[in-house]
PDB file of C-alpha atoms in Angstrom:
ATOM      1  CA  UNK A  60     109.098 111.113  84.351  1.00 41.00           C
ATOM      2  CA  UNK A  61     108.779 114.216  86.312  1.00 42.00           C
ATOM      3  CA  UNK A  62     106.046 115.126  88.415  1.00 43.00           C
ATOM      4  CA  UNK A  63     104.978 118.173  88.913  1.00 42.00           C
ATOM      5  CA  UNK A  64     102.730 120.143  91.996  1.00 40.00           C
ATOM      6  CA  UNK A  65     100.575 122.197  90.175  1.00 42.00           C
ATOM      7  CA  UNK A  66      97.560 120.198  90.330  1.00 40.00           C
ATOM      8  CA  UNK A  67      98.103 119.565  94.401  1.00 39.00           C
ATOM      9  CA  UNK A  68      94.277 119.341  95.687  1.00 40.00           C
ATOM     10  CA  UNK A  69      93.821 119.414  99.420  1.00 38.00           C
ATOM     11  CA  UNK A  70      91.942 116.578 101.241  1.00 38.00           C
ATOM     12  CA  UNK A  71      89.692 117.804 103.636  1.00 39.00           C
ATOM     13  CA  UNK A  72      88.148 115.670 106.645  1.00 38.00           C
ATOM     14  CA  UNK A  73      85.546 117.171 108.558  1.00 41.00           C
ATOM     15  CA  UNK A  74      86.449 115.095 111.642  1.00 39.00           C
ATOM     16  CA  UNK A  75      89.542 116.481 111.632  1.00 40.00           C
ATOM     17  CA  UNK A  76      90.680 119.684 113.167  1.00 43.00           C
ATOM     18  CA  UNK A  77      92.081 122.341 110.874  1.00 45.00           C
ATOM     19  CA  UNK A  78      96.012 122.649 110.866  1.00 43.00           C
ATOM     20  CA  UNK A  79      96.805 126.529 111.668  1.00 44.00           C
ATOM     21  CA  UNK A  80      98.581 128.312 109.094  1.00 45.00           C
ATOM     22  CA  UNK A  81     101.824 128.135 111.004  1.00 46.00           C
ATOM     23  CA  UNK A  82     101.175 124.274 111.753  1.00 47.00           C
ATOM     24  CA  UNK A  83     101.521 121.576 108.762  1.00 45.00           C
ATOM     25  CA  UNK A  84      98.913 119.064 108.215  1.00 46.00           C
ATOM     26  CA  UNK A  85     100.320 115.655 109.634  1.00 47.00           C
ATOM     27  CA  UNK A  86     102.878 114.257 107.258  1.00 45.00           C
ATOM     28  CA  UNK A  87     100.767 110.984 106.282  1.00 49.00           C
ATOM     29  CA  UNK A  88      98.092 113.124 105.197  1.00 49.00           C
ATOM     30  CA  UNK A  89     100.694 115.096 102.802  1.00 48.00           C
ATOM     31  CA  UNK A  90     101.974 111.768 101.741  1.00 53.00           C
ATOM     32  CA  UNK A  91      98.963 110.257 100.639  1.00 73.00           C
ATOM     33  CA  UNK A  92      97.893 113.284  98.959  1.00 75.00           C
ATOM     34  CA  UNK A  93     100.837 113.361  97.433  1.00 78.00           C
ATOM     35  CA  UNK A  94     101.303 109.845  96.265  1.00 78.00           C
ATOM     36  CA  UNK A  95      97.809 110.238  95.105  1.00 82.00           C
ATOM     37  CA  UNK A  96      98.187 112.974  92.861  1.00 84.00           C
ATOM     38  CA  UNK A  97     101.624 111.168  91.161  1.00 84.00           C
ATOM     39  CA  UNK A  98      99.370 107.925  90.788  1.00 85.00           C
ATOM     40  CA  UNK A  99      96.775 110.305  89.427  1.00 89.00           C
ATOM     41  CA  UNK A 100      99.726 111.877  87.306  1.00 89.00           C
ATOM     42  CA  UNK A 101     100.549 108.616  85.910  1.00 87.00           C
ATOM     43  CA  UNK A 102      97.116 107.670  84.947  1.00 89.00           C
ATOM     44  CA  UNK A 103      96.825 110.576  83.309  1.00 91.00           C
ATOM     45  CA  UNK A 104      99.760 109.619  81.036  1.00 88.00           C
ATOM     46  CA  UNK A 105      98.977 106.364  80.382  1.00 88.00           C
ATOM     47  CA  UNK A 106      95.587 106.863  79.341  1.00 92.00           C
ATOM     48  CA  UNK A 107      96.176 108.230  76.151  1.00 91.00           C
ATOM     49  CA  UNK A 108      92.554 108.365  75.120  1.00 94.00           C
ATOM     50  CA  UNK A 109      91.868 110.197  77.743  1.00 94.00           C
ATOM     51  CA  UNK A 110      88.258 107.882  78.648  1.00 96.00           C
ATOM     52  CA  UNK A 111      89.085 107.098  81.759  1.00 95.00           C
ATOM     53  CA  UNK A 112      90.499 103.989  81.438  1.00 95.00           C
ATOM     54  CA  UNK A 113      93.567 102.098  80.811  1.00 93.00           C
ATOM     55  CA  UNK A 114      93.124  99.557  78.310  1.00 94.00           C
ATOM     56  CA  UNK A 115      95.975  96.660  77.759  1.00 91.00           C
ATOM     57  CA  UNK A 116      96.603  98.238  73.833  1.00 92.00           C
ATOM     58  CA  UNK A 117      97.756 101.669  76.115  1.00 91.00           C
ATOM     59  CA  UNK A 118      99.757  99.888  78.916  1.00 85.00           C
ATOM     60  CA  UNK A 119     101.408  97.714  75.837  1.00 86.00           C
ATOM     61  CA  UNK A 120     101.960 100.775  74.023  1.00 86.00           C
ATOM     62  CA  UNK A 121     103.632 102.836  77.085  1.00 82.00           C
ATOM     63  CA  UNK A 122     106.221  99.554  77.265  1.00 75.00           C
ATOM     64  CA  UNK A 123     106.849  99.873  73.990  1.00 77.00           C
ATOM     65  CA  UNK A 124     107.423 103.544  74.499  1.00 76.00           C
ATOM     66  CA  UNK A 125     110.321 103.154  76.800  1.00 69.00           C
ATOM     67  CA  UNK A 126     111.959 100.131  74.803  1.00 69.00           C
ATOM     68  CA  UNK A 127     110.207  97.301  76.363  1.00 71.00           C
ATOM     69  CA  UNK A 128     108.131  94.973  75.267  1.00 71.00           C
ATOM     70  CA  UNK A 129     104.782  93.495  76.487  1.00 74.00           C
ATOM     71  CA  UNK A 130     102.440  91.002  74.431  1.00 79.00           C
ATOM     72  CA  UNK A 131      98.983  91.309  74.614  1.00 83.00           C
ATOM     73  CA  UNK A 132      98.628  88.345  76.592  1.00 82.00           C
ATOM     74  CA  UNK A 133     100.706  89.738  79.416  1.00 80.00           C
ATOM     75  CA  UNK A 134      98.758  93.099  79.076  1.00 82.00           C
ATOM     76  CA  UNK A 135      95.741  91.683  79.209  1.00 85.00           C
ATOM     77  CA  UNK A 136      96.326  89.258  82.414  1.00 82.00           C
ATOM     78  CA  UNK A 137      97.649  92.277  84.077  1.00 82.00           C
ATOM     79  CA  UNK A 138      94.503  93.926  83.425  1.00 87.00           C
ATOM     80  CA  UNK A 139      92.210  91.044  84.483  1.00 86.00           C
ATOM     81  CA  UNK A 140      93.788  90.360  87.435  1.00 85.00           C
ATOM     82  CA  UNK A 141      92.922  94.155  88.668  1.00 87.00           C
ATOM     83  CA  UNK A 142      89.704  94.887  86.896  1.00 90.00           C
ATOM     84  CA  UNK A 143      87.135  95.437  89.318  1.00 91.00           C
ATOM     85  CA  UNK A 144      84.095  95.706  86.847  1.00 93.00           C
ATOM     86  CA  UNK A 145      84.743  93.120  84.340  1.00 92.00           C
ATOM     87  CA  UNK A 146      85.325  95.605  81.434  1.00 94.00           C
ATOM     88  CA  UNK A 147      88.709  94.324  80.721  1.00 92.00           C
ATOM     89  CA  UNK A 148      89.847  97.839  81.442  1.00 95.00           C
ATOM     90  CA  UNK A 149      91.739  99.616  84.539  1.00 93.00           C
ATOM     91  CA  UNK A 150      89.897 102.879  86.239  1.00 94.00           C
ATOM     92  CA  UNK A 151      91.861 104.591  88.681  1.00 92.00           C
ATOM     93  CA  UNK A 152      91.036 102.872  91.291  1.00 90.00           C
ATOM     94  CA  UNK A 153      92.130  99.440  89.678  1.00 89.00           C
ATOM     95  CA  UNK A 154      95.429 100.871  88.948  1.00 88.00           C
ATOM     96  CA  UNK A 155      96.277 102.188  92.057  1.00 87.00           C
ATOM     97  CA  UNK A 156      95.658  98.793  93.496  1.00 85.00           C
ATOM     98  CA  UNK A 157      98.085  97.090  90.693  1.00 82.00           C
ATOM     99  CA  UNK A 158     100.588 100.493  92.278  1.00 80.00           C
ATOM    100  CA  UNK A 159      99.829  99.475  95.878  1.00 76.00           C
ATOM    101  CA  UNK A 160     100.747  95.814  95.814  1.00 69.00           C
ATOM    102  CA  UNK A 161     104.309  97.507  95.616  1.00 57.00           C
ATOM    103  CA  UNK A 162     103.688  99.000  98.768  1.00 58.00           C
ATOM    104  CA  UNK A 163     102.722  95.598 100.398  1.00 56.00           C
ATOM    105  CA  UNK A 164     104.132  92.147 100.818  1.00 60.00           C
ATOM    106  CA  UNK A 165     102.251  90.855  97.974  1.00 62.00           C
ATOM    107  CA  UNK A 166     105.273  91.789  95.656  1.00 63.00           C
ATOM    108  CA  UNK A 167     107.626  89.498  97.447  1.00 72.00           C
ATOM    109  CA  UNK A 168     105.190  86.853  96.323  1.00 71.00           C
ATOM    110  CA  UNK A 169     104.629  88.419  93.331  1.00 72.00           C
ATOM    111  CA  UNK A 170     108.081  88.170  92.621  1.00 76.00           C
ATOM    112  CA  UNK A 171     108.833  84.642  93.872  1.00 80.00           C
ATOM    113  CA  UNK A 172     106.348  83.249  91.408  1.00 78.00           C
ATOM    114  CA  UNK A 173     108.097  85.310  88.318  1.00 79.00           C
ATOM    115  CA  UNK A 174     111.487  83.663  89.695  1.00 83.00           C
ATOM    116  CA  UNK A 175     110.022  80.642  89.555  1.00 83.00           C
ATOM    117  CA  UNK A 176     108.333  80.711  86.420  1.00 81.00           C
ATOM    118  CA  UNK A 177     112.387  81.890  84.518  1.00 81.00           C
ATOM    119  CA  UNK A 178     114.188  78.857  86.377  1.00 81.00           C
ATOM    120  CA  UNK A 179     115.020  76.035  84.347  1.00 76.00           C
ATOM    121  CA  UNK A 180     115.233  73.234  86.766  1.00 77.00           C
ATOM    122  CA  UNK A 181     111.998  74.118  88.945  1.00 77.00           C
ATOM    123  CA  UNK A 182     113.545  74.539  92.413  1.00 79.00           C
ATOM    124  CA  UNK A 183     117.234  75.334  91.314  1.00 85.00           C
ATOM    125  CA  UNK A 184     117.336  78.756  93.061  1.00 88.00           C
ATOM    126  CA  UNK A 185     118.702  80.282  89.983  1.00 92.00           C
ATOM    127  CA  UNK A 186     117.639  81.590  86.765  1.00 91.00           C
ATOM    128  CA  UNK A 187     120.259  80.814  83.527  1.00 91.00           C
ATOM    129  CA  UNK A 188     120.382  82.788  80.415  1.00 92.00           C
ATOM    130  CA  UNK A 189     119.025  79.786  79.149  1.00 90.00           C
ATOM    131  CA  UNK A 190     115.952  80.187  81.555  1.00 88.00           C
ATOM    132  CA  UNK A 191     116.067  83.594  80.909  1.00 88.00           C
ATOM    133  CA  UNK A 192     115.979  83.277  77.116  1.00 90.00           C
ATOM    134  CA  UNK A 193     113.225  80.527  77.162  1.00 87.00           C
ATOM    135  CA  UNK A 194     110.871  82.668  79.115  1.00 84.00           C
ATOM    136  CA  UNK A 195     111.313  85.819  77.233  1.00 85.00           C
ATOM    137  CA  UNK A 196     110.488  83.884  73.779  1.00 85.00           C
ATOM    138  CA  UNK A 197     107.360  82.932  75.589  1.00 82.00           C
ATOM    139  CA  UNK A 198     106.780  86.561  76.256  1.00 78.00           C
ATOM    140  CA  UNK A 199     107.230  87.490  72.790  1.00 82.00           C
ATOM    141  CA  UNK A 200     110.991  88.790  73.428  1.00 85.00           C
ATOM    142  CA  UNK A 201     113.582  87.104  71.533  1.00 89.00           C
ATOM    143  CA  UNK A 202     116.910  87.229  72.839  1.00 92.00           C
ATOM    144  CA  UNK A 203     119.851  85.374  72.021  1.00 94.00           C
ATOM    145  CA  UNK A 204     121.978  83.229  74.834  1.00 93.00           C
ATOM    146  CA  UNK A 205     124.436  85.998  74.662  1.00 95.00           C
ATOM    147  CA  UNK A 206     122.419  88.916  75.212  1.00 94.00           C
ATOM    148  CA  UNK A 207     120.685  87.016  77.973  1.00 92.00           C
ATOM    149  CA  UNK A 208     123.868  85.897  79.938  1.00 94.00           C
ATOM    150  CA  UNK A 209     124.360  89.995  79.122  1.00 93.00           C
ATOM    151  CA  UNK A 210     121.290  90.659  80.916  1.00 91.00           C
ATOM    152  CA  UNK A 211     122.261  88.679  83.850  1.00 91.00           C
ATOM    153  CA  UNK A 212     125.867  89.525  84.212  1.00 92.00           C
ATOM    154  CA  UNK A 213     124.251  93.563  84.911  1.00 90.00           C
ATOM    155  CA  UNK A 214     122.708  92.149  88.526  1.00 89.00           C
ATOM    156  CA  UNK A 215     124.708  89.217  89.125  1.00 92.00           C
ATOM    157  CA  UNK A 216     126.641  90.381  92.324  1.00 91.00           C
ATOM    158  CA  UNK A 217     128.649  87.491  92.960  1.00 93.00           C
ATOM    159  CA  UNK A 218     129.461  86.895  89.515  1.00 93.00           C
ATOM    160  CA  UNK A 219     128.223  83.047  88.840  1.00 94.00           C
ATOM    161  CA  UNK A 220     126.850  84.189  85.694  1.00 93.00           C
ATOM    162  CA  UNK A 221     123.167  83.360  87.521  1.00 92.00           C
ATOM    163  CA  UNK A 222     120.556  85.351  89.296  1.00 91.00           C
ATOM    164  CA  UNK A 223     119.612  84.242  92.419  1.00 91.00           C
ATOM    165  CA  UNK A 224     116.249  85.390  94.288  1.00 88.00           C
ATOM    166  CA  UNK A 225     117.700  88.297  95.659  1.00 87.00           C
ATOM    167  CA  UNK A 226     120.257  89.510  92.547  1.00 88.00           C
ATOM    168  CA  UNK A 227     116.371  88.894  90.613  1.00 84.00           C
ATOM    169  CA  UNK A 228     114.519  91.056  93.353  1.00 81.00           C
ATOM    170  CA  UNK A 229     117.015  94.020  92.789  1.00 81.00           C
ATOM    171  CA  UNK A 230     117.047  93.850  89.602  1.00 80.00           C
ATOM    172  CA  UNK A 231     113.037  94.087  89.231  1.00 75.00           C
ATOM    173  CA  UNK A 232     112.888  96.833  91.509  1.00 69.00           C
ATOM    174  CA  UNK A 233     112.393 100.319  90.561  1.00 56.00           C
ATOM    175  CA  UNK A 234     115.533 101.508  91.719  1.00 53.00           C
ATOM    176  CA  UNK A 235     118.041  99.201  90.142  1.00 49.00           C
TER     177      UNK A 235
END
């Protein structure tokens, strides 16, 4: 997705001085501007009704849009667990608190109890295509064996044909 600058707003603070024309504004004012505009961007995008909210059929339907799939269940547990109002829906402020635990230890965590929930033998340190495959059936995902050892074999770095924590943390991250 591409993000574009045309909607840049300025923040202004009154108890702030003024940057001079030939002085930028302090670069973590830029970058949360910034960041909040691409959040804002995003939003945007996946709130196809345009009503100011996200509801779990539109964040379901954006997986589906880029070949992955989410059940309702999933959507709707995502939702809950950021929902500020109780309206089973996310407004912008409720997703860019689900986009901020990124930013903050809480993914680590976040991430330890996913690897925990795809291991087979709780406490293994490893996640099979066989734990793979049994936790993507509960997600609504079939796979076969194969195509799960598949899956795995793309982040498995020192080639045991299983994902440890950290081959599992790269592999969830944005950039893998």
């Amino acid at each position: 997705m591409v993000f574009s600058n045309k909607n840049m707003f300025k923040l202004r603070f009154p108890c702030l001085p003024r940057p001079t024309p030939k002085s930028p504004p302090p670069i973590d004012i830029v970058h949360n501007a910034k960041k909040h505009d691409e959040l804002k961007e995003v939003f945007d995008y996946l709130d196809v009704d345009k009503d100011g909210k996200i509801s779990s059929k539109e964040l379901m339907d954006y997986f589906a849009s880029v070949g992955e799939s989410m059940n309702h269940k999933v959507a709707k547990s995502v939702i809950v667990q950021f929902d500020s109002d109780g309206d089973e829906l996310l407004d912008f402020g409720d997703f860019a608190r689900l986009m901020k635990q990124e930013d903050s230890g809480e993914l680590e965590d976040v991430l330890k109890s996913a690897f925990e929930m795809f291991e087979v033998e709780k406490g293994c340190g490893c996640i099979t295509p066989k734990g793979l495959q049994r936790m993507l059936r509960q997600l609504g995902d079939v796979k076969s064996q194969d195509d799960c050892a598949a899956m795995i074999r793309a982040f498995d770095l020192d080639g045991n044909g299983f994902l440890d924590f950290h081959e599992f943390q790269r592999m969830m991250s944005p950039t893998a």
